[in-house]
Coordinates of C-alpha atoms in Angstrom, one line a residue:
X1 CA 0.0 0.0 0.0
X2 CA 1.1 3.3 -0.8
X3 CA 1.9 5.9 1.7
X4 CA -1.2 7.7 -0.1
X5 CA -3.2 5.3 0.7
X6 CA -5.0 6.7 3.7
X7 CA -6.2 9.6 2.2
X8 CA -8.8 10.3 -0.6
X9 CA -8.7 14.1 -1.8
X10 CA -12.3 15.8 -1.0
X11 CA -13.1 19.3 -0.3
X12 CA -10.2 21.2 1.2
X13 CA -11.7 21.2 4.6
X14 CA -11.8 18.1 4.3
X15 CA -10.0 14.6 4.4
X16 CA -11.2 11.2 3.9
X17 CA -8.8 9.1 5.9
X18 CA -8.6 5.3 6.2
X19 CA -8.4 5.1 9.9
X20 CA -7.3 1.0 9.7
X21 CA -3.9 2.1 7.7
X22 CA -4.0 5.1 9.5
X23 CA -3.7 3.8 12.8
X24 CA -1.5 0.3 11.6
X25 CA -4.5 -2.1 12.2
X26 CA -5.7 -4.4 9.9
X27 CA -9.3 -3.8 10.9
X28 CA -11.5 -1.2 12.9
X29 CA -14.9 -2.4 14.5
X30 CA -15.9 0.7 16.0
X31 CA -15.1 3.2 13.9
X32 CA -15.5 3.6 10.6
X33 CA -12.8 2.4 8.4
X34 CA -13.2 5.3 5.6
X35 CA -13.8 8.2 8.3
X36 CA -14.7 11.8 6.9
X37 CA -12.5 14.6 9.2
X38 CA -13.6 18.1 8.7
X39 CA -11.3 20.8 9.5
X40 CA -11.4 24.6 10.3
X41 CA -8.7 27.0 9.9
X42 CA -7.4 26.6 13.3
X43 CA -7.0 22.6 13.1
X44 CA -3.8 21.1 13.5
X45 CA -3.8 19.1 10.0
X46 CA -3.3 15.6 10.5
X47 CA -0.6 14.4 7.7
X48 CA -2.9 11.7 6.1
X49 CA -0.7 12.0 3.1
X50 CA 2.2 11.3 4.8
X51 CA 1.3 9.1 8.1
X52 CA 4.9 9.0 8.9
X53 CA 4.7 12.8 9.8
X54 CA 2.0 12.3 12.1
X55 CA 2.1 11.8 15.8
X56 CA -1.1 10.2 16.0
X57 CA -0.3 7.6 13.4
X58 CA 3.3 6.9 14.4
X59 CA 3.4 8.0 18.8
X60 CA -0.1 7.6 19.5
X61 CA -1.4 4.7 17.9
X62 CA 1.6 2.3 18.9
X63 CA 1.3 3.6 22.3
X64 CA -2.6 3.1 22.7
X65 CA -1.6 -0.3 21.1
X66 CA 1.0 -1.4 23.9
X67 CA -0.9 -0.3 26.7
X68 CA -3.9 -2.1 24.9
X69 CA -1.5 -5.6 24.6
X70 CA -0.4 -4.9 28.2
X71 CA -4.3 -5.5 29.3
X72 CA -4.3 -1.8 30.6
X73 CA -8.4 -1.0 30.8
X74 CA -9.2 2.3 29.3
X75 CA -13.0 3.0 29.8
X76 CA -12.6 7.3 30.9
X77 CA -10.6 8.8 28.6
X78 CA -8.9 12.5 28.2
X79 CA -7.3 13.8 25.1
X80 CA -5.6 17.8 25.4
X81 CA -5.3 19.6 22.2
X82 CA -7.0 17.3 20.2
X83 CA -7.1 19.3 17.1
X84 CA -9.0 16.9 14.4
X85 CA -10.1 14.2 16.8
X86 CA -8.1 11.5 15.4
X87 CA -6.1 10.8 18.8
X88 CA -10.1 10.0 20.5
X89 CA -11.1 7.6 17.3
X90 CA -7.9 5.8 17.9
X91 CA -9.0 5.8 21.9
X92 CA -12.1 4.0 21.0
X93 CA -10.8 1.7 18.6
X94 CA -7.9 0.7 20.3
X95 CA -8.5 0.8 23.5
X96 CA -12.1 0.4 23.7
X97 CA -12.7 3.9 25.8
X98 CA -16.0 4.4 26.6
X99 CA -16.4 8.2 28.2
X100 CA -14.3 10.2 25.8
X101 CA -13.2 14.4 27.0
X102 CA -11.7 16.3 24.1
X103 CA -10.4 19.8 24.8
X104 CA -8.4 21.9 22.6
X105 CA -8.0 25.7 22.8
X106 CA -10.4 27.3 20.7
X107 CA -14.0 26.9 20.4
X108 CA -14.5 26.5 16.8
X109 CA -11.4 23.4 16.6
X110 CA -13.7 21.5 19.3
X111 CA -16.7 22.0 17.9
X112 CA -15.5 20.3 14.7
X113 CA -13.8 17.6 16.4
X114 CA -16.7 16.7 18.3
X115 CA -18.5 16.4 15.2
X116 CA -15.5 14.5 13.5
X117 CA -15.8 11.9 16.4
X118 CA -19.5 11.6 16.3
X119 CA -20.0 11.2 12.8
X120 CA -17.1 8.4 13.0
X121 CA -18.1 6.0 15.9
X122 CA -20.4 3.2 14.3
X123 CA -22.2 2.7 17.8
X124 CA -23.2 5.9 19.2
X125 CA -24.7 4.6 22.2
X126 CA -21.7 3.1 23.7
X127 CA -19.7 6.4 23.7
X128 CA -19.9 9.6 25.7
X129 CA -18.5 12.7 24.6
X130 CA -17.7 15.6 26.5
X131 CA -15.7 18.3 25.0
X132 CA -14.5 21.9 25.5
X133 CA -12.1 24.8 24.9
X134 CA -9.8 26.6 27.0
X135 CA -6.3 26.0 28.4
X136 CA -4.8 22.4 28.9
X137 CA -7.7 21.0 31.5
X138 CA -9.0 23.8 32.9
X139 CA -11.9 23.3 31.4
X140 CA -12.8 20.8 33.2
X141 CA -10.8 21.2 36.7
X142 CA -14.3 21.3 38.1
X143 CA -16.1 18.4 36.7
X144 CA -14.7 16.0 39.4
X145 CA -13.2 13.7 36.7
X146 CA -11.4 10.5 37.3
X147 CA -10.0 9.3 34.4
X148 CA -8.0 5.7 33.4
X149 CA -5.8 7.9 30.6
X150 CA -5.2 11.6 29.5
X151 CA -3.2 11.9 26.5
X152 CA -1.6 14.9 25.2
X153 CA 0.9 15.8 22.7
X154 CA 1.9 19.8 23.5
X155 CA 3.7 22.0 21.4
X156 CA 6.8 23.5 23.2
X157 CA 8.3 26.1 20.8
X158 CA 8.2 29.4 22.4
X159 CA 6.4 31.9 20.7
X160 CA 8.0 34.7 18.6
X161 CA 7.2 38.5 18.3
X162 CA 4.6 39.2 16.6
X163 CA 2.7 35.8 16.6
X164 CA -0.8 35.1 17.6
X165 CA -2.0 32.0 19.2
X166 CA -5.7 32.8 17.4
X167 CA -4.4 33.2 14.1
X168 CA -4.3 29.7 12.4
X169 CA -2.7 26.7 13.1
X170 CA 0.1 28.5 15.5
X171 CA -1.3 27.1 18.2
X172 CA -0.7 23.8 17.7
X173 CA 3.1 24.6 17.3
X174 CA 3.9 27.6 19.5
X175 CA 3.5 28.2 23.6
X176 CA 2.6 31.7 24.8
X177 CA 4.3 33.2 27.9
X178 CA 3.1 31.5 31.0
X179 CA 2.8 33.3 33.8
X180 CA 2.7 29.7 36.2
X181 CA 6.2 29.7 38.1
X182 CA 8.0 27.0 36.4
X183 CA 10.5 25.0 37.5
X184 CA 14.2 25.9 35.9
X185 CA 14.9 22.1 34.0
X186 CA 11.5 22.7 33.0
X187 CA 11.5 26.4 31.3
X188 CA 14.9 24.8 30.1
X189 CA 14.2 22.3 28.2
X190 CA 11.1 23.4 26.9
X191 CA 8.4 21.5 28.4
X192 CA 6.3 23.7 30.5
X193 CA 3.3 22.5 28.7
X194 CA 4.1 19.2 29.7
X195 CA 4.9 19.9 32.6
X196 CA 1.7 22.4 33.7
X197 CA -0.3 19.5 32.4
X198 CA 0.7 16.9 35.0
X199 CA 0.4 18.8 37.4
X200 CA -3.0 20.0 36.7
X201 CA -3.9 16.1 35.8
X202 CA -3.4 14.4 39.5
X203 CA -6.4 15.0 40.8
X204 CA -8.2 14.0 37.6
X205 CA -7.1 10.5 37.4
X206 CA -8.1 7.4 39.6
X207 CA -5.7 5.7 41.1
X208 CA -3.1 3.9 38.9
X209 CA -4.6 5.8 36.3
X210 CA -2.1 7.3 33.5
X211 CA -0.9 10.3 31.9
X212 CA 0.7 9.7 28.0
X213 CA 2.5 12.4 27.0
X214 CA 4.1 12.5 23.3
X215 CA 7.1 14.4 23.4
X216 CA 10.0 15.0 20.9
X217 CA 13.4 13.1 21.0
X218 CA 15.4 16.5 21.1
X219 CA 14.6 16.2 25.3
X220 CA 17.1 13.7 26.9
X221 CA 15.4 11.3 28.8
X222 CA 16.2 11.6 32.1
X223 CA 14.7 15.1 31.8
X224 CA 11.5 13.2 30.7
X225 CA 11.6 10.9 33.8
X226 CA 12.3 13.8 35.8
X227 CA 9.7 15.5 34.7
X228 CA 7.2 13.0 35.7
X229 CA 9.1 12.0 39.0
X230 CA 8.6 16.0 40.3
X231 CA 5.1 16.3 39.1
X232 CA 4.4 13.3 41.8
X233 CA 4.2 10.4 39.1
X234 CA 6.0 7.4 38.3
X235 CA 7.3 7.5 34.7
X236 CA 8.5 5.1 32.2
X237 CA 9.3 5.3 28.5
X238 CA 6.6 3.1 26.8
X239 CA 7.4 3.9 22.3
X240 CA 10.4 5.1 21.4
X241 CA 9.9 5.2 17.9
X242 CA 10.6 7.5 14.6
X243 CA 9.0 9.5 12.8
X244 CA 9.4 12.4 10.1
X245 CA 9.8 16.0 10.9
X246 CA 6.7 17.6 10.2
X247 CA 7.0 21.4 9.4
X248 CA 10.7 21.9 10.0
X249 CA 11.2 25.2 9.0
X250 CA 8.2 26.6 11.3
X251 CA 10.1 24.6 14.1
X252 CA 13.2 25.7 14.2
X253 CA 14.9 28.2 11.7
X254 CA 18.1 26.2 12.5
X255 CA 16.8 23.2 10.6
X256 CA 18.0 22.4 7.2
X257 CA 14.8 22.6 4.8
X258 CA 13.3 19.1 3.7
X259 CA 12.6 16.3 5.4
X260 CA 14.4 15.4 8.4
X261 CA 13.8 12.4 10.5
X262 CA 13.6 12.9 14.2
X263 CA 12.8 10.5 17.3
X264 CA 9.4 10.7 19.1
X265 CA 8.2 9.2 22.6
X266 CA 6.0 8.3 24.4
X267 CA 6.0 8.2 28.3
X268 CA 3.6 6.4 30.1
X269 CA 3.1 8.6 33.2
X270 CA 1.4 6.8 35.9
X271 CA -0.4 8.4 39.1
X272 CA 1.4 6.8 42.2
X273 CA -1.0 5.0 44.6
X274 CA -0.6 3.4 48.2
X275 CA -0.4 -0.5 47.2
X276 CA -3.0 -2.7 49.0
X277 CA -1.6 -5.8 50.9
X278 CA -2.2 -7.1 47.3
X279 CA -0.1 -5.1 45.5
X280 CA -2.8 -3.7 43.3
X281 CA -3.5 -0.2 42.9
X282 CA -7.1 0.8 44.1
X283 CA -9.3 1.3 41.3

């Protein structure tokens, strides 16, 4: 199959994606297999064209697919800057989650991926969707959550003079001031995102419930495991996999222009919990 193969041209706001290849499975049985994502000007475009570009089709599907070999039961399920929705079909397909929470930052890119993932699910009745917009999980720090998985892939490159976090797809590449004291390894290595994230997840998530975060190879990994270890979790690399640069010249204007293969990760970011005489987390 070619690496076309996933995508059937349509309208330019939107793409006809087929979510098997897409994702690396050989079948889908909740989804739908030829899945139409619409788009607004403000959605992060998945790279259907190129799936080995994309960090849902090459971080966040493998990852969903070791944690769903691994017998790890996903059944409430948070996704942060969701953009087209993709990373929530692969949630339901993969891991079978049930009670889906999609947040992104602006109103309109929720509305559509909302739509995406309720046009896409083949039994309606078995999933509920909540989503929002606003910043990382504040929108819904007071919905008394408790979640099995939050996933989030978070841009980290500072943004420039000039720029505007409303205009486009800037967002989805380019991190605002943050007025949140932040530790110094943290600010450092670009990962306040990340980082504000965690610490805003904890008391969202059940116990032994997970945090995935996708984040680029260019971070060493002991700063990864750091960062999970001082946000009050207990972090492991679970995909260390690669994947083509998308966008290199918007990332970094040190870059050389074309394609340019770079590492991605995934860390699987559990919530500690006080072990039961049976050594099983609480649930």
């Amino acid at each position: 199959m070619t690496p076309h193969a996933s995508l059937r041209n349509v309208a330019p706001d939107m793409l006809a994606v087929d979510t098997a290849t897409f994702f690396g499975l050989e079948a889908v049985s909740r989804i739908r297999r030829n899945a139409w994502i619409g788009l607004t000007e403000r959605s992060y475009l998945p790279k259907a064209l190129d799936p080995r570009s994309d960090w849902v089709a090459m971080v966040a599907a493998p990852a969903f697919r070791m944690l769903a070999e691994t017998g790890v039961e996903v059944r409430d399920f948070c996704t942060i800057g969701t953009g087209a929705g993709l990373d929530a079909l692969a949630a339901i397909e993969i891991l079978g989650a049930q009670n889906i929470v999609v947040l992104d930052l602006h109103e309109d890119v929720v509305r559509q991926a909302r739509r995406n993932i309720l046009d896409n699910v083949i039994f309606k009745s078995q999933v509920t969707l909540f989503s929002a917009a606003g910043d990382l999980l504040a929108p819904v720090a007071d919905e008394q959550l408790r979640l099995d998985l939050i996933y989030e892939n978070l841009p980290n490159i500072p943004l420039g003079d000039g720029d505007d976090l409303a205009v486009g797809q800037t967002s989805a590449t380019f991190v605002a001031k943050r007025r949140e004291p932040i530790p110094h390894f943290v600010s450092g290595a670009l990962v306040a995102l990340h980082w504000l994230a965690l610490r805003q997840a904890v008391p969202m998530l059940r116990p032994g419930g997970r945090v995935l975060s996708s984040i680029g190879g260019r971070i060493p990994i002991a700063t990864m495991l750091r960062l999970a270890e001082e946000a009050g979790y207990a972090g492991e690399i679970l995909i260390y996999t690669w994947k083509t640069q998308s966008e290199p010249r918007r990332s970094s204007a040190a870059m050389r222009p074309g394609r340019t293969v770079a590492p991605g990760r995934s860390i699987s970011i559990r919530r500690p919990c006080w072990r039961r005489r049976s050594g099983r987390c609480p649930r």
